[in-house]
């Protein structure tokens, strides 16, 4: 695999034939946006060139425009590029938010609310974060930090702390960076967000497929670590056991251990958790688990010996669970194993996606790297399609007559679409249609993308078992109806402790109470999901109510959180603060609004359970807001939200 590219390069000589070839393969709405930006000519906003709302892979690329109009746009784009070269390749035109909003509204093929303009302007401009590259502007010597975790969140935070001149270390339990992408190496692992959206702002890569697969995503993360020398600040193989806040010194004391059991105590003024949400595997305590004679493991703990070619050939395999991980594993191994049994407690809603395995061609890479603005406008387009567009349809209509099937008219339309797709894919298999049709509203659980799941179910060697597993025998599994099935390999695709934040660490705040004592074991809350009362100088990335239930790239959320934390730390540096603690009333008001918003949304519907909610039914994992709302909420830290203390002493190096 070629290493990811890390910079935007524009060629110095014009290869006209190559330019025409690449433009002909480009995304027409994106080329149209680039053309409008480059020429400043409003005639390209005429109805003749207005794309239609994309309804599939081909519509997304062509904009639903006729071949003649597409050719006209492509020819004009080539001429604009040649003129740009002839004029000495000047910097891109700076567009105001209103212009960007108008262009996106036109090229999206449907209205894009103007309130999205500021966020889209950042994407189109290629902005990372204001001031990120300027280095420290104030004295930060009284500040130091410990970051826990070297996944995407921890790496983003480390880069920002380094830019701010904050002395810090990163503690990572694994042997390399990447977090979940390092741990989850099961067959078929990949993203369910488009690659060019699931990317770090400003860190570019020529993605080989429209939806990145695990090895390429991990290589991308590792290249980011290389680019910013992040490994120099990481201590690998380290687990954090406890963290205690000392009010007298305004410091966190963190007790850690390595794999040999050697313990060490570290201290820093700032403690930043970047341990993630889908981090600790959740394995049901099934009777007989220890008696099974073959491999039995969680999907996130895939054994190295099963990575070997042919390791599963001829094996009888069982997957417990039918969610996102199972959906990726099943189709990836079904043609290798002797038999595959999938134990499903409840079916999932599955959306078609023609792009899931589609390659991104060299022509598109060429456009990304040679046409100014193409990459940014393409990402903005993806941001609109995959981020917040569906959010309004997730609101419960209190007058809607359906009790379980749907929550409003639009949601009912979604249901009809997904059921038609399901029936089309399963054909004459009425038994599978019945077992695969959910009895709850679409989006009530995480929506999944069809990567060959329905085709896999039709295979002769695959059995869909509509049962939970109640026990394990030395040779197989016992379903909850008492039937037994012999298998050679058992895979738990049973998810993670998504309602146990900071688990299994013991984090104790100003009062001496732990987060579990303050929140409850499964009922975490925090202001913006980032900071909580009684825990000064503690910042949580991927905290409560910040995961995405409706779509979009979680990297976007992480960048929002890192920006917010950096702004809070900048305030500490400017004002020589030793402690900053969010106010109780601010946190209470925010979380009251979170709960009220969730109460109006599909994932609190009683017809199903999901990993978003705790056992009491409170949503603790996902964000109720649109991404654009959260983007605005986290633009800066409001000093009035915090109780602050002047620094009592200089920082202790971590």
XYZ file of C-alpha atoms in Angstrom, residues 142 245-250 269 510 536-537 572 575-581 642-648:
26
model
C 2.401 26.546 34.474
C -7.398 15.418 41.733
C -5.424 17.231 44.444
C -7.172 20.492 45.273
C -4.150 21.913 47.136
C -1.739 21.612 44.223
C -4.341 21.823 41.411
C -2.299 19.900 35.834
C -12.232 17.480 44.022
C -11.432 20.381 37.584
C -9.013 20.327 34.654
C -5.938 29.085 31.509
C -5.165 34.271 32.826
C -2.563 32.181 34.698
C -5.254 29.794 35.941
C -4.423 26.644 37.849
C -7.924 25.190 37.882
C -10.998 25.447 35.718
C -14.242 23.674 36.628
C -16.578 27.983 34.662
C -15.373 28.520 38.199
C -11.671 29.329 38.005
C -8.668 29.526 40.317
C -5.374 31.338 39.836
C -2.395 28.995 39.558
C -0.988 28.165 42.996
